């Protein structure tokens, strides 16, 4: 991360993370003058979207809870 090429090209940048405070991530590539791009959202927490995805395939709330209790999935709660 301290390599001259990495620092001069600003390839890494710190992004906020709920658990770690700041997390070094690769910057958006390519960064263009007129449309530089940006990272708009942090990565989801592990299991954050499980409920919504399993709802889409028709899983009942009881089936979902059974999977959580068995340790098959996590609920993604903070």
PDB file of C-alpha atoms in Angstrom:
ATOM      1  CA  UNK A   1       0.000   0.000   0.000  1.00  0.00           C
ATOM      2  CA  UNK A   2       2.983   2.292   0.482  1.00  0.00           C
ATOM      3  CA  UNK A   3       4.418   1.530  -2.977  1.00  0.00           C
ATOM      4  CA  UNK A   4       5.284   4.741  -4.864  1.00  0.00           C
ATOM      5  CA  UNK A   5       3.167   3.712  -7.868  1.00  0.00           C
ATOM      6  CA  UNK A   6       0.124   3.086  -5.654  1.00  0.00           C
ATOM      7  CA  UNK A   7       0.471   6.352  -3.748  1.00  0.00           C
ATOM      8  CA  UNK A   8       1.227   8.544  -6.777  1.00  0.00           C
ATOM      9  CA  UNK A   9      -1.740   7.151  -8.729  1.00  0.00           C
ATOM     10  CA  UNK A  10      -3.959   7.350  -5.618  1.00  0.00           C
ATOM     11  CA  UNK A  11      -5.079   3.768  -6.273  1.00  0.00           C
ATOM     12  CA  UNK A  12      -6.270   3.241  -2.700  1.00  0.00           C
ATOM     13  CA  UNK A  13      -8.585   5.368  -0.645  1.00  0.00           C
ATOM     14  CA  UNK A  14     -10.265   5.000   2.744  1.00  0.00           C
ATOM     15  CA  UNK A  15     -14.004   4.410   2.827  1.00  0.00           C
ATOM     16  CA  UNK A  16     -16.224   4.387   5.900  1.00  0.00           C
ATOM     17  CA  UNK A  17     -17.079   0.990   7.341  1.00  0.00           C
ATOM     18  CA  UNK A  18     -19.624   0.365  10.102  1.00  0.00           C
ATOM     19  CA  UNK A  19     -17.476  -2.256  11.820  1.00  0.00           C
ATOM     20  CA  UNK A  20     -13.923  -1.058  11.160  1.00  0.00           C
ATOM     21  CA  UNK A  21     -14.351   2.713  10.970  1.00  0.00           C
ATOM     22  CA  UNK A  22     -12.281   3.109   7.800  1.00  0.00           C
ATOM     23  CA  UNK A  23     -11.453   0.477   5.210  1.00  0.00           C
ATOM     24  CA  UNK A  24      -8.833   0.873   2.461  1.00  0.00           C
ATOM     25  CA  UNK A  25     -10.360   0.093  -0.926  1.00  0.00           C
ATOM     26  CA  UNK A  26      -9.217   0.293  -4.518  1.00  0.00           C
ATOM     27  CA  UNK A  27     -10.268   3.612  -6.007  1.00  0.00           C
ATOM     28  CA  UNK A  28     -12.655   3.804  -8.967  1.00  0.00           C
ATOM     29  CA  UNK A  29     -10.903   2.993 -12.251  1.00  0.00           C
ATOM     30  CA  UNK A  30     -10.739   4.713 -14.632  1.00  0.00           C
ATOM     31  CA  UNK A  31     -11.186   8.160 -13.114  1.00  0.00           C
ATOM     32  CA  UNK A  32     -12.087  10.453 -15.970  1.00  0.00           C
ATOM     33  CA  UNK A  33     -12.051  14.261 -15.880  1.00  0.00           C
ATOM     34  CA  UNK A  34     -15.671  14.763 -16.889  1.00  0.00           C
ATOM     35  CA  UNK A  35     -17.126  11.652 -15.220  1.00  0.00           C
ATOM     36  CA  UNK A  36     -14.745  10.639 -12.415  1.00  0.00           C
ATOM     37  CA  UNK A  37     -17.029   8.026 -10.837  1.00  0.00           C
ATOM     38  CA  UNK A  38     -17.416   7.292  -7.159  1.00  0.00           C
ATOM     39  CA  UNK A  39     -18.318   4.532  -4.759  1.00  0.00           C
ATOM     40  CA  UNK A  40     -21.814   5.420  -3.602  1.00  0.00           C
ATOM     41  CA  UNK A  41     -22.543   2.596  -1.175  1.00  0.00           C
ATOM     42  CA  UNK A  42     -20.500   0.504   1.176  1.00  0.00           C
ATOM     43  CA  UNK A  43     -20.492  -3.254   0.680  1.00  0.00           C
ATOM     44  CA  UNK A  44     -23.466  -4.949   2.335  1.00  0.00           C
ATOM     45  CA  UNK A  45     -23.025  -6.727   5.652  1.00  0.00           C
ATOM     46  CA  UNK A  46     -22.895 -10.510   5.530  1.00  0.00           C
ATOM     47  CA  UNK A  47     -26.468 -11.713   5.067  1.00  0.00           C
ATOM     48  CA  UNK A  48     -27.868  -8.186   4.821  1.00  0.00           C
ATOM     49  CA  UNK A  49     -30.125  -9.024   1.870  1.00  0.00           C
ATOM     50  CA  UNK A  50     -30.989 -12.629   2.768  1.00  0.00           C
ATOM     51  CA  UNK A  51     -34.537 -11.825   3.903  1.00  0.00           C
ATOM     52  CA  UNK A  52     -35.433  -9.898   0.725  1.00  0.00           C
ATOM     53  CA  UNK A  53     -33.863 -12.474  -1.592  1.00  0.00           C
ATOM     54  CA  UNK A  54     -35.493 -15.427   0.106  1.00  0.00           C
ATOM     55  CA  UNK A  55     -38.852 -13.600   0.088  1.00  0.00           C
ATOM     56  CA  UNK A  56     -38.523 -13.309  -3.691  1.00  0.00           C
ATOM     57  CA  UNK A  57     -38.320 -17.085  -4.084  1.00  0.00           C
ATOM     58  CA  UNK A  58     -41.297 -17.618  -1.804  1.00  0.00           C
ATOM     59  CA  UNK A  59     -39.663 -18.701   1.454  1.00  0.00           C
ATOM     60  CA  UNK A  60     -42.020 -18.363   4.404  1.00  0.00           C
ATOM     61  CA  UNK A  61     -41.007 -16.496   7.573  1.00  0.00           C
ATOM     62  CA  UNK A  62     -41.030 -19.819   9.463  1.00  0.00           C
ATOM     63  CA  UNK A  63     -38.679 -21.463   6.951  1.00  0.00           C
ATOM     64  CA  UNK A  64     -36.395 -18.436   7.166  1.00  0.00           C
ATOM     65  CA  UNK A  65     -36.274 -18.640  10.970  1.00  0.00           C
ATOM     66  CA  UNK A  66     -35.568 -22.379  10.780  1.00  0.00           C
ATOM     67  CA  UNK A  67     -32.552 -21.725   8.541  1.00  0.00           C
ATOM     68  CA  UNK A  68     -31.292 -19.015  10.918  1.00  0.00           C
ATOM     69  CA  UNK A  69     -31.694 -21.268  13.974  1.00  0.00           C
ATOM     70  CA  UNK A  70     -29.828 -24.074  12.179  1.00  0.00           C
ATOM     71  CA  UNK A  71     -26.962 -21.674  11.381  1.00  0.00           C
ATOM     72  CA  UNK A  72     -27.421 -22.117   7.627  1.00  0.00           C
ATOM     73  CA  UNK A  73     -27.878 -18.369   7.066  1.00  0.00           C
ATOM     74  CA  UNK A  74     -27.317 -15.218   9.051  1.00  0.00           C
ATOM     75  CA  UNK A  75     -29.845 -12.432   9.210  1.00  0.00           C
ATOM     76  CA  UNK A  76     -27.473  -9.562   8.560  1.00  0.00           C
ATOM     77  CA  UNK A  77     -28.646  -7.662  11.614  1.00  0.00           C
ATOM     78  CA  UNK A  78     -26.277  -4.962  12.795  1.00  0.00           C
TER      79      UNK A  78
END
